[in-house]
Structures are given as structure tokens and as C-alpha cells.
Short mmCIF file of C-alpha atoms in Angstrom, two decimals:
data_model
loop_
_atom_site.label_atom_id
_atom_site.label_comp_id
_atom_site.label_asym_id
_atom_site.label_seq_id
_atom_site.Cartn_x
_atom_site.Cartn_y
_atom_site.Cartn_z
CA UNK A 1 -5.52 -22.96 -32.61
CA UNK A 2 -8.73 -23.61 -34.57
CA UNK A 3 -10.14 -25.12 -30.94
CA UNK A 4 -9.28 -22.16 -28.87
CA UNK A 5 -10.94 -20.04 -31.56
CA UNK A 6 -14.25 -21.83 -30.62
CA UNK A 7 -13.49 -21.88 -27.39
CA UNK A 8 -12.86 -17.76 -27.02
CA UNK A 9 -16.31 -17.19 -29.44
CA UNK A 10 -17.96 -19.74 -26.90
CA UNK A 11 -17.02 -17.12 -23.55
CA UNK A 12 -17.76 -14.14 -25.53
CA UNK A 13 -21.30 -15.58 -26.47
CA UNK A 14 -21.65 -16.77 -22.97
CA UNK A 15 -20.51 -13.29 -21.48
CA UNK A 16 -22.69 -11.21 -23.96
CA UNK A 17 -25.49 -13.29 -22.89
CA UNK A 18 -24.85 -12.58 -19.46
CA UNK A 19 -24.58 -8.93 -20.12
CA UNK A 20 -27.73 -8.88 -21.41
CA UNK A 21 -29.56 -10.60 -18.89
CA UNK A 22 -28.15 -8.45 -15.94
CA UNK A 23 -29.42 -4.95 -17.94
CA UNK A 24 -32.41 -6.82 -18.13
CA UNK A 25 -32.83 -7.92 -14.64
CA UNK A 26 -31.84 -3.81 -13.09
CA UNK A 27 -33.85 -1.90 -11.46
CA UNK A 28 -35.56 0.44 -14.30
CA UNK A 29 -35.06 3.40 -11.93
CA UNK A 30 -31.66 3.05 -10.48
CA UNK A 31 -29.77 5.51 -8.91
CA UNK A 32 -28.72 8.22 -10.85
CA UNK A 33 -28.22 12.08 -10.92
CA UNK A 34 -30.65 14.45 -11.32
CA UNK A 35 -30.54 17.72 -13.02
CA UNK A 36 -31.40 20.38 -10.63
CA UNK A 37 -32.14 24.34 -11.86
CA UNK A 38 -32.07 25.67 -8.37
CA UNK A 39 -28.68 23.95 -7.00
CA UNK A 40 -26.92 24.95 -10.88
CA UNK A 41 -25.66 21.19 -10.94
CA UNK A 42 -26.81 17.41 -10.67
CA UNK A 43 -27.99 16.05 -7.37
CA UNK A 44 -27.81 12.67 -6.35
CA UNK A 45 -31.27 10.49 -6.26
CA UNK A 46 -31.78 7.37 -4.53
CA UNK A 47 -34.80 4.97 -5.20
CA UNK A 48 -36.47 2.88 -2.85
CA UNK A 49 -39.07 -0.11 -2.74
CA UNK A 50 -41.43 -0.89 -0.87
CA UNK A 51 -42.27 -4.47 0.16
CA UNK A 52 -43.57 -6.31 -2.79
CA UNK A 53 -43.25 -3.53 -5.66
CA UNK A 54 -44.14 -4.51 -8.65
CA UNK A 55 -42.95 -2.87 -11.98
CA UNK A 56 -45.79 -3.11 -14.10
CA UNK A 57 -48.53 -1.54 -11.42
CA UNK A 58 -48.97 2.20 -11.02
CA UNK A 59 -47.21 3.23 -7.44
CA UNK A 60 -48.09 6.44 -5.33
CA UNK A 61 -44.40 8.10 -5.40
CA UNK A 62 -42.67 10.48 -2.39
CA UNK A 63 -40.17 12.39 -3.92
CA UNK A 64 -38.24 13.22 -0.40
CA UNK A 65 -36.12 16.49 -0.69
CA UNK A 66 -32.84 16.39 1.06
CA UNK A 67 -30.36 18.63 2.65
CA UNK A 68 -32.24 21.83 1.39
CA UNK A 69 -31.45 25.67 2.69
CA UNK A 70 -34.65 26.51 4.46
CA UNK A 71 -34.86 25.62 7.86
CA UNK A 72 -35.32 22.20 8.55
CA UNK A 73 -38.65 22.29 10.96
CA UNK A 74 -39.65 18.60 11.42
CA UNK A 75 -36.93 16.63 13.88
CA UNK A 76 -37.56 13.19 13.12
CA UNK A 77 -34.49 10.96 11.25
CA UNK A 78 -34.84 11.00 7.72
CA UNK A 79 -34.29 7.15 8.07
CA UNK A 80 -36.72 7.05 9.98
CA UNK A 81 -39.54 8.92 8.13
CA UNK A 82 -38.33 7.07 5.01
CA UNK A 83 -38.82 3.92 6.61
CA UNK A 84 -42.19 4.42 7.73
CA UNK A 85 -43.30 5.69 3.62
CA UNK A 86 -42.04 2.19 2.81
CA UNK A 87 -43.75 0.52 5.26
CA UNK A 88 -46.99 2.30 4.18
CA UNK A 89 -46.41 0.79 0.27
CA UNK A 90 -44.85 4.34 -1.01
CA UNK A 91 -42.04 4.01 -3.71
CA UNK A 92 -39.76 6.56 -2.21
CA UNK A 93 -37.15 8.38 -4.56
CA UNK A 94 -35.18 10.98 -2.37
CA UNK A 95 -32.49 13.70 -4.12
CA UNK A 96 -29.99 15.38 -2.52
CA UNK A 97 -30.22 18.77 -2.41
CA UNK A 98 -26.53 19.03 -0.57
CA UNK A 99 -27.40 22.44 1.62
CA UNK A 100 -27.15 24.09 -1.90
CA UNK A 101 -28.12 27.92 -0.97
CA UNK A 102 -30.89 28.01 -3.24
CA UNK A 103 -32.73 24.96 -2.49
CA UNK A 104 -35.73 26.94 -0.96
CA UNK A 105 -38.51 29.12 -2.43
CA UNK A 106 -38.39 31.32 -4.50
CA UNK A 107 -35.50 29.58 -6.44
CA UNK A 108 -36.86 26.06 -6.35
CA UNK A 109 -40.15 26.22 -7.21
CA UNK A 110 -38.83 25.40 -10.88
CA UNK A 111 -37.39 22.67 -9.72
CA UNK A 112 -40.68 21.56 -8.54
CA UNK A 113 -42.73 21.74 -11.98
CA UNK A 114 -40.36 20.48 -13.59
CA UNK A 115 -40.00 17.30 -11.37
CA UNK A 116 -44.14 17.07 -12.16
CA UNK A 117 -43.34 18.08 -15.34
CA UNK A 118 -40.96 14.92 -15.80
CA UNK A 119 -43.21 12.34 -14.26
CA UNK A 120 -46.01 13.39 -16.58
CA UNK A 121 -43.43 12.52 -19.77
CA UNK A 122 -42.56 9.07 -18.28
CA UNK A 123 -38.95 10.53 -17.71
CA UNK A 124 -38.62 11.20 -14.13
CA UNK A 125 -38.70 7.45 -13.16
CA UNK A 126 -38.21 5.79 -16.65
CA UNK A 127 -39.10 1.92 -17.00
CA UNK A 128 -41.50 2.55 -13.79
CA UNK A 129 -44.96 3.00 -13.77
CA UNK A 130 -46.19 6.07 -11.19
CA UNK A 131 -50.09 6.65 -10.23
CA UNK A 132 -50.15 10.44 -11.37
CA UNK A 133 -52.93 10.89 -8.82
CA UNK A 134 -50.54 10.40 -5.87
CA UNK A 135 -47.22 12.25 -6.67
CA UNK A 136 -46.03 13.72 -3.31
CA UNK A 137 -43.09 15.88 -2.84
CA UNK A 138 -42.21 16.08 0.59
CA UNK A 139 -39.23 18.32 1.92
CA UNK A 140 -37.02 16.35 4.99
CA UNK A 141 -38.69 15.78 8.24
CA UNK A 142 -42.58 15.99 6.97
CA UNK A 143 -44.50 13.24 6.88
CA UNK A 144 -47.86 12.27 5.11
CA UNK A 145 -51.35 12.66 6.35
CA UNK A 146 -53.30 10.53 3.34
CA UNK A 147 -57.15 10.64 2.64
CA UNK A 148 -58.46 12.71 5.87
CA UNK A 149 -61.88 12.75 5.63
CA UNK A 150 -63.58 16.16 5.72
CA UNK A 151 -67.18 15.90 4.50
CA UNK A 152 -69.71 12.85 2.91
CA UNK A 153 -72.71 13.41 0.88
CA UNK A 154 -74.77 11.02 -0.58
CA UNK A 155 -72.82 10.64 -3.58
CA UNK A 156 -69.12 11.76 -2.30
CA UNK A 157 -66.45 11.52 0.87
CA UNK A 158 -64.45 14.69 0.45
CA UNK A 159 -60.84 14.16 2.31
CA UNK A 160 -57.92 15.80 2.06
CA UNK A 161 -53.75 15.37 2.23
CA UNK A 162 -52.01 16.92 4.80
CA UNK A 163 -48.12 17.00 4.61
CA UNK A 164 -46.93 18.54 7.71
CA UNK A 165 -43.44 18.38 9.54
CA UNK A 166 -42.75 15.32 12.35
CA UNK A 167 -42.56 16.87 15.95
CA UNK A 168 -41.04 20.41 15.21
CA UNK A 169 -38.85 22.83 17.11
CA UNK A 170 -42.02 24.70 17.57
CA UNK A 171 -45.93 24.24 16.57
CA UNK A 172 -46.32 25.40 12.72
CA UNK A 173 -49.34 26.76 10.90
CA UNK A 174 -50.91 25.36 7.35
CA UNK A 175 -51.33 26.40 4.00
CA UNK A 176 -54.51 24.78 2.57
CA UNK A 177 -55.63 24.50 -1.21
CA UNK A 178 -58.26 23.47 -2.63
CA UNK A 179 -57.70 21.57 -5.61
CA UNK A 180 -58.48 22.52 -9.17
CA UNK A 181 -58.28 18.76 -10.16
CA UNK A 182 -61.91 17.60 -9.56
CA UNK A 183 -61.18 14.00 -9.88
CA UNK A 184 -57.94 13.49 -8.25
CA UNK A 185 -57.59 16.53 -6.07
CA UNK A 186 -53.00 15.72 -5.85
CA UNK A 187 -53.63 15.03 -9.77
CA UNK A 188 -49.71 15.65 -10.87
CA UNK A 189 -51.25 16.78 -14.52
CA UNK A 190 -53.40 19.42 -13.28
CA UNK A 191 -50.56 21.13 -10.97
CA UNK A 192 -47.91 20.62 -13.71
CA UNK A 193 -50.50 21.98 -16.21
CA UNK A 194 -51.18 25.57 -13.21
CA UNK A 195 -47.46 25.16 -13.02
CA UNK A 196 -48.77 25.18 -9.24
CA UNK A 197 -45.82 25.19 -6.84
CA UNK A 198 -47.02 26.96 -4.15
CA UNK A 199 -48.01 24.24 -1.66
CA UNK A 200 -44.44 21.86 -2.56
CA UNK A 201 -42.72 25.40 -1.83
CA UNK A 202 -44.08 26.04 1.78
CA UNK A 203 -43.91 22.62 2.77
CA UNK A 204 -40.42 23.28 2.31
CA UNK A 205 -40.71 26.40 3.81
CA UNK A 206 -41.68 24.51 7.20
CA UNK A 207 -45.35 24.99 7.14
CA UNK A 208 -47.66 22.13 7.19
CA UNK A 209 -49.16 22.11 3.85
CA UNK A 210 -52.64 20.48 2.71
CA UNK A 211 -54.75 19.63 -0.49
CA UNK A 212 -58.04 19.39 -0.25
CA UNK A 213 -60.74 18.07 -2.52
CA UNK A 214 -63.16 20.66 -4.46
CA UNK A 215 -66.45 21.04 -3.37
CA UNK A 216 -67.39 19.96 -7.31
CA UNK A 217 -67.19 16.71 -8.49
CA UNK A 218 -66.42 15.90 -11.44
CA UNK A 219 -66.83 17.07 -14.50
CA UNK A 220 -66.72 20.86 -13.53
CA UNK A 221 -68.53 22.98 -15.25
CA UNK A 222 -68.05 26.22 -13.97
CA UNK A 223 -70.83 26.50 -11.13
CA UNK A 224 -70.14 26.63 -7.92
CA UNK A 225 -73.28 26.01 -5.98
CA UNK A 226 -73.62 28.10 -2.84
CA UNK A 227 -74.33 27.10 0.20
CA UNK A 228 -73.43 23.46 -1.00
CA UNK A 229 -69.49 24.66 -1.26
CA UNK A 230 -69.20 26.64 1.57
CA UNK A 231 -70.52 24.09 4.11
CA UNK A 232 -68.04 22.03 2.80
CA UNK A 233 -64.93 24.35 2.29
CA UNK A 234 -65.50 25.37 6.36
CA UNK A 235 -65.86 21.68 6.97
CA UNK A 236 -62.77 21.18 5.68
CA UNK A 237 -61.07 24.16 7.61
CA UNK A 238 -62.43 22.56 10.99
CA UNK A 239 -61.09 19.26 10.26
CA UNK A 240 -57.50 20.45 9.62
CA UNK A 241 -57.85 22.33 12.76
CA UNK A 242 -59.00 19.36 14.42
CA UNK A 243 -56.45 17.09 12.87
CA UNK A 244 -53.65 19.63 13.56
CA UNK A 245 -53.88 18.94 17.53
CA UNK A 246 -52.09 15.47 16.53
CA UNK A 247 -48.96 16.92 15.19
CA UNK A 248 -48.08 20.38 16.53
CA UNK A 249 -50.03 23.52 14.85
CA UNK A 250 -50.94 26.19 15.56
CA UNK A 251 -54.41 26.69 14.88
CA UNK A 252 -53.77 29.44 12.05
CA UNK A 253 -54.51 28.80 9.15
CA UNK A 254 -54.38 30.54 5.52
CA UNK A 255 -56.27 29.29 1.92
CA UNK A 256 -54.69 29.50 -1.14
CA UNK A 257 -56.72 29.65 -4.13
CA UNK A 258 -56.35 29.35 -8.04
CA UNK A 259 -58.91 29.44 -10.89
CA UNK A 260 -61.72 26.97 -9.65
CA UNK A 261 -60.12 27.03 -6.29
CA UNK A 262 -59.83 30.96 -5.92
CA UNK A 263 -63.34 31.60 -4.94
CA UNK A 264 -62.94 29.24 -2.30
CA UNK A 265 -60.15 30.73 -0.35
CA UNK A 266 -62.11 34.12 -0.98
CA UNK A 267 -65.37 32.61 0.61
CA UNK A 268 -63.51 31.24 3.77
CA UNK A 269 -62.61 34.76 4.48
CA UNK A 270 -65.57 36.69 3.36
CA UNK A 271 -67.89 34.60 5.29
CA UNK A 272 -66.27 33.84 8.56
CA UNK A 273 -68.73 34.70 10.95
CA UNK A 274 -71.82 33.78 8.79
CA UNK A 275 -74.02 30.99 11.09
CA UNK A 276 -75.67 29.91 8.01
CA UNK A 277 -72.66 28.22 6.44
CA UNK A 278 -71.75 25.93 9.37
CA UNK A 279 -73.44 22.90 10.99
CA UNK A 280 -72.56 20.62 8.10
CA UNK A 281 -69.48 17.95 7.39
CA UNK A 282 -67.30 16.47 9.96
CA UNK A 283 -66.12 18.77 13.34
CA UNK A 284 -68.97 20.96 13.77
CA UNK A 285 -67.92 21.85 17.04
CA UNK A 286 -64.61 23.40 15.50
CA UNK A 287 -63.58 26.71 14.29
CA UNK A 288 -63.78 27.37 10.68
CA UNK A 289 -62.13 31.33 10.64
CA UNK A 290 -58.91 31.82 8.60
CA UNK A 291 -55.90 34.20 9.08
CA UNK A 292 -55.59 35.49 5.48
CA UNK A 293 -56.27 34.41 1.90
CA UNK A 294 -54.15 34.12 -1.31
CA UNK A 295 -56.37 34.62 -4.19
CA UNK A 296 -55.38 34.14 -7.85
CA UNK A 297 -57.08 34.19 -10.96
CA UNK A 298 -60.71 33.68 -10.56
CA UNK A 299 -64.29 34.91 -10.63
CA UNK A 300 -65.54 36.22 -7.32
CA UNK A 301 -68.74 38.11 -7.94
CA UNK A 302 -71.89 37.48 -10.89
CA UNK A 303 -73.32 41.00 -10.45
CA UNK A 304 -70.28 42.68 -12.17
CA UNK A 305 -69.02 41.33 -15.60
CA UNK A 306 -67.70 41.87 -19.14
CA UNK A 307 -70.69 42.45 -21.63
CA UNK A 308 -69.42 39.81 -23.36
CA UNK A 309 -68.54 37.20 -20.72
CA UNK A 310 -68.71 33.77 -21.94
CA UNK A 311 -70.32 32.62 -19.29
CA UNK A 312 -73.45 34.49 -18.92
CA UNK A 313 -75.30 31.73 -21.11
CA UNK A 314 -74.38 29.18 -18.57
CA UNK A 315 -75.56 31.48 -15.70
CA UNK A 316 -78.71 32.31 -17.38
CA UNK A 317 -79.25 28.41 -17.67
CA UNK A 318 -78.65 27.69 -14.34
CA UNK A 319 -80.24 30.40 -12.41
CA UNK A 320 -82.29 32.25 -14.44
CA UNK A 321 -81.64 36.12 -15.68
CA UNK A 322 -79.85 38.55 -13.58
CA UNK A 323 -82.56 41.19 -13.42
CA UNK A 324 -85.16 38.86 -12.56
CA UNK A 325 -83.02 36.48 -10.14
CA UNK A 326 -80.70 39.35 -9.04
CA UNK A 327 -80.37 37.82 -5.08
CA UNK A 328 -79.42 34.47 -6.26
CA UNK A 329 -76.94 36.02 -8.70
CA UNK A 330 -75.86 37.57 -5.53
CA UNK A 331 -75.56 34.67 -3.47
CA UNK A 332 -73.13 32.99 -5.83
CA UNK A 333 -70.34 34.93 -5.38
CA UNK A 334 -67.79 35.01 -2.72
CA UNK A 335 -67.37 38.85 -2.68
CA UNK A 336 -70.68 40.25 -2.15
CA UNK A 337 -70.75 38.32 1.22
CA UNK A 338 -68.38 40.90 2.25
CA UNK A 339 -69.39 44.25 3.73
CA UNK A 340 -66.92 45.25 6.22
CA UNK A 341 -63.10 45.25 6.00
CA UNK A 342 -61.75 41.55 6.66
CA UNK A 343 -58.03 40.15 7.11
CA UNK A 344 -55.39 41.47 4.46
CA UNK A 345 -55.58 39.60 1.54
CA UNK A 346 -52.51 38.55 -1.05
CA UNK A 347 -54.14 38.76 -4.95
CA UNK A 348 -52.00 38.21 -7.90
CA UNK A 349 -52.72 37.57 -11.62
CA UNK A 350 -51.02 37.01 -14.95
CA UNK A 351 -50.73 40.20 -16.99
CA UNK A 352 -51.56 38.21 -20.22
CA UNK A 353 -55.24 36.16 -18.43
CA UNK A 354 -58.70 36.16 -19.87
CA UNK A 355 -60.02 39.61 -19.68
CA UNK A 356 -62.74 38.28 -17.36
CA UNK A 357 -60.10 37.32 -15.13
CA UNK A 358 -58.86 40.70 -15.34
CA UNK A 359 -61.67 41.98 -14.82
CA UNK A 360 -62.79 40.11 -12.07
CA UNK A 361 -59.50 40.91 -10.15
CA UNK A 362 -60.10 44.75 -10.89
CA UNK A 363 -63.89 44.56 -9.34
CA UNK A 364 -62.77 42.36 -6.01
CA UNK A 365 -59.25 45.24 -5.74
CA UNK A 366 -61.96 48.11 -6.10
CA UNK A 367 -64.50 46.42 -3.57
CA UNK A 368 -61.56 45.78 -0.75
CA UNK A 369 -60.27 49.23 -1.46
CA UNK A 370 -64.15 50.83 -0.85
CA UNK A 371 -64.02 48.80 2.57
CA UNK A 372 -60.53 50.16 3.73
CA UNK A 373 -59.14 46.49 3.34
CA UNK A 374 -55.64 45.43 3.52
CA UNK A 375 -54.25 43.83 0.52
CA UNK A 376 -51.23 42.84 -1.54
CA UNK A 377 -51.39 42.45 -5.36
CA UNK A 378 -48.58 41.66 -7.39
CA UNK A 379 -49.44 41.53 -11.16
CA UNK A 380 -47.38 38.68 -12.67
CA UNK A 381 -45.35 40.56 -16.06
CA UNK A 382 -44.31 36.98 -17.27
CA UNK A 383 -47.28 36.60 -20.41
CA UNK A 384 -47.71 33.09 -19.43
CA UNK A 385 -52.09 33.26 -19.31
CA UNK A 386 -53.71 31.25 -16.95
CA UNK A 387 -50.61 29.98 -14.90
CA UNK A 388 -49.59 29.70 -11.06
CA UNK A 389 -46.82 32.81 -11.08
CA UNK A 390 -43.12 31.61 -10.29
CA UNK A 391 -41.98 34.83 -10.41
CA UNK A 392 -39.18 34.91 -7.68
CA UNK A 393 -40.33 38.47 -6.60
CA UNK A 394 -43.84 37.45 -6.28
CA UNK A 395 -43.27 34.06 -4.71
CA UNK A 396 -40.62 35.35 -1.99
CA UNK A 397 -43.07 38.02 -1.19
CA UNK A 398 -45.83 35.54 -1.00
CA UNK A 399 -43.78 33.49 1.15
CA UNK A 400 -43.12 36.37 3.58
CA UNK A 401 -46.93 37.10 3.75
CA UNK A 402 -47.53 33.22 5.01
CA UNK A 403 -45.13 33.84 7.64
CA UNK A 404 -46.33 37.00 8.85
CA UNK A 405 -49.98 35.81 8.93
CA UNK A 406 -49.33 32.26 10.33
CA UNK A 407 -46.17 32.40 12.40
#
């Protein structure tokens, strides 16, 4: 008896160690269910390697949305697009969205910040490393554009990501950002930080979506050099329009724009038509006009602002007093290019932003209601400061002005 005792504690220490060496040996990510606010329950999500992964190295991630309610545009195989993101080194993680009703903006864009919001804790992927500069989340048949090239300078190549569906039913149009991340313009901190949604959401939508880098590098500090930025803004415009021949667009094409980022979209529109700003960056020969602007919080013009503005110091350092330097003030900002009624424009805010921003908003409503100008504006009631709205009322209505002004 004594000998099978030993014998038993021998298998059991033998088994445990087993046990412990299999857990050790898994896959940190494995499959496993993920908790979705949109669908109301937990979807399934599948992880895949690429060729050679390695644990302990950062890895751009494509976070491939399945099975969702909107339209599917793109008509290439999910195994086949998947295939192709391994090939190309991506660690792919796809969930299952299961044709849930909701799985389409304006209900999932919380879905989408907090997936960012989860790899930026370490908990969307736990035991796996991800490079926060290249998070992607791509809705079924799109596919990824990486690291188009739009503009060099001396110091800089300024490119852009363009995530746009795979042979669609019919030629789409593109939603293009420019980012407010001046280092790492798909920076995963910086749009979880915005709670920015709003290009995932019209990827899914079935537009082809892209984000661009900022005209600044970094470290920003507020300035926004004119012409410098526009040359390279409408450089960027002309590539994507140049690009798009490769994968069925349409041509039209509509900025959306958020703190740093809002003054571009508002200069694409306010000086289309303006010789001066073209020439420069990659495509010259290309058209750099845009169908319609969103523009969020944001400063659009230095000749009207709060007494108090903390910013006026900086201005003052950079180009000199107002009175004295009043046409350079001028030149700065992306309003006072515009003196005739333009394309309608969609402008939102946060009730509870900087009173500049307020302010600001208030000056470029009052200047596009003096021209006669089309426009939307939504104020945001949710007091959440200087945040990308998810408002379903606001996004949905958003939404329908993309597809008015690009289908």
C-alpha cells in the first residue's frame, strides 16, 4: 500500500508539472469572448499570427470586425483579406459581430474607444505586446493602404493610411483626417484620449477612410505655419485622389477635423481655388477641391479672440503684435481666406470646451452665416470638454451628411 502511495504522489507531481508547463507554453492571447456594448452580449474573437511572431516584440494589430449590420461594401473573402494581413506581418485578432442590429454607427462607436481604450491598459490582448502606433480597426472586406507618401521636406516624409473596401459593389468616396498625434499620426493613445471614432465608424459605414500625418512635427506647439500647412494638407488631398484610381473611388472627398486637425479640414475648403497654395508635395497635376468639411473644436481665425486668450503671448512671439502685423495675423487663419459662400459645412462642439473654443466656433457660425453658407452644427450636451462627440444623435446625423456629400 505504502508503494502505491508513492507511486499515486509520483503521477500527481508528474501531471501538475505538466499542467503547468502547457499554461505556460499557450498562446497569451487565445481565443476568447469579448464584451461588446453595441451587440448587448459577448462576441467571439479569434487571434492570428503572422509568420514568425514573436511575443516579446511590439506588433502592428488589425482588429477585423465581422458580420456587422451596415452594408458590407468591399467583396473580397474575409479569408482572403485576412490572409493577405498575415502575409504582410500583421497580428490579426477578428470578433464576431454576428449581424447583431447595432453593430454600425451610431451604436458602435463605443465599442470602438473602448477597444483603444483596452489596448492602451494592456487588457485587450493580455500577455502580448502591441505597437500603439499601428492599431488598425478594419470593418470586413477593407483592406490596408500603409505609409502612402504625400509630401517630403528636408526634415520629414509626410504619408498617410488609407483603409478602404476591396473591389466594391460600386466606387466609394473617403473620409480623410488629419491626425492630432504629431508623432504617430494612427497613435491609439491620442484617439482613445479624443475618444475619436469617427474614421473606425465610416470605415464601417463603407467609405474608404484615411489618416493622414499633420503638417507639424513634433512637438506641437500650437502654430500652424501658413502656407507651409496648406501646401501640404492639398498635397495630401491630391494623393488620395490619385491613389483612389487603384481601388474604386470616387473622386469625392470630405476632411474631418478635430482640435489641431480642425483648421485643416477648414483650410481645404476655404481655400480651394487659391493658386498660391498648390505646386508643392507629390501629384501636382491632381485636384486638391473637397466636397464638404466636418469641423470640431478648434481655432480658425487670429483677428477675433477672447481678451484673455492664452495664446496671444505665443502669437505675439511668433509674429509680432496684431496691430502692427495685422496681414500676417490674417494669413494664419483658415477662415479669413473665405469671402464667398463655400460647400455646407458640418461644425459641432462640446457644450462644456475652453471658452476660446467656444468662442472660436461662435465667430466661424457668424462668418458662414454673413456669407449665406450652408451649415450644420450640433452642440454636443454631454459635459465631456475637449472630446470627439459620440452622441448617437450627432454621430448618425454626421453619418448621413458623409453620405449625402460623398455618395
Amino acid at each position: 500500500m505504502y508503494r502505491n502511495f508513492k507511486v499515486h504522489l509520483f503521477v500527481i507531481a508528474v501531471l501538475a508539472f505538466a499542467v503547468g508547463y502547457l499554461s505556460a507554453q499557450t498562446t497569451p492571447a487565445e481565443d476568447a469572448k469579448w464584451s461588446s456594448m453595441a451587440a448587448g452580449e459577448a462576441l467571439n474573437r479569434h487571434v492570428m499570427e503572422p509568420k514568425d511572431f514573436q511575443t516579446n516584440t511590439p506588433s502592428p494589430v488589425i482588429i477585423y470586425l465581422e458580420n456587422l449590420a451596415a452594408p458590407r461594401a468591399g467583396t473580397d473573402s474575409d479569408d482572403a483579406i485576412i490572409h493577405d494581413f498575415l502575409k504582410e506581418g500583421y497580428l490579426v485578432v477578428t470578433l464576431d459581430y454576428a449581424g447583431s442590429t447595432k453593430a454600425r454607427v451610431p451604436f458602435i462607436n463605443n465599442d470602438l474607444l473602448e477597444i483603444r481604450n483596452e489596448v492602451s491598459k494592456k487588457e485587450f490582448l493580455p500577455g502580448l505586446q502591441i505597437d500603439p502606433a499601428h492599431v488598425f480597426i478594419i470593418p470586413s472586406g477593407s483592406r490596408l493602404l500603409p505609409n502612402v507618401t504625400f509630401y517630403k521636406d528636408p526634415t520629414r516624409t509626410l504619408a498617410m493610411d488609407i483603409i478602404y473596401p476591396s473591389h466594391p459593389a460600386k466606387p466609394v468616396g473617403a473620409v480623410v483626417e488629419f491626425s492630432c498625434d504629431n508623432l504617430n499620426r494612427m497613435g491609439n493613445d491620442s484617439l482613445r484620449i479624443c475618444s475619436d471614432t469617427i474614421l473606425d465608424g465610416e470605415a464601417i459605414e463603407g467609405f474608404a477612410v484615411v489618416m493622414a500625418d499633420h503638417p507639424v512635427p513634433a512637438p506641437y506647439k500650437g502654430l500652424d505655419p501658413i502656407p507651409d500647412c496648406a501646401w501640404k494638407i492639398k498635397a495630401a488631398i491630391r494623393t488620395l485622389r490619385t491613389e483612389g484610381t487603384n481601388f474604386d473611388f470616387t473622386g469625392k472627398i470630405v476632411p474631418v477635423g478635430f482640435s489641431r486637425g480642425s483648421g485643416m479640414a477648414l483650410m481645404l475648403v476655404t481655400t480651394m481655388g487659391m493658386n498660391e497654395f498648390e505646386g508643392h508635395g507629390e501629384n501636382t497635376n491632381a485636384n486638391s477641391d473637397v466636397q464638404g468639411a466636418i469641423v470640431m473644436s478648434g481655432r480658425f481665425t487670429y483677428l477675433d479672440l477672447l481678451p484673455n486668450d492664452h495664446m496671444i503671448p505665443r502669437y505675439n512671439q511668433a509674429w509680432g503684435d496684431r496691430i502692427n502685423h495685422l496681414d500676417f495675423w490674417r494669413r494664419e487663419g483658415a477662415m479669413d481666406y473665405l469671402a464667398k459662400p463655400t460647400v455646407p459645412l458640418f461644425l459641432t462642439i462640446n457644450c462644456s470646451e475652453s471658452p476660446d473654443a467656444l468662442f472660436q466656433m461662435t465667430v466661424l457660425r457668424k462668418h458662414l452665416a454673413e456669407l449665406g453658407n450652408d451649415e450644420i452644427f450640433m452642440m454636443d450636451p454631454q459635459p465631456r470638454g475637449h472630446k470627439v462627440t459620440l452622441v448617437p444623435e450627432i454621430l448618425s446625423t454626421m453619418d448621413a451628411y458623409l453620405k449625402q456629400r460623398l455618395n
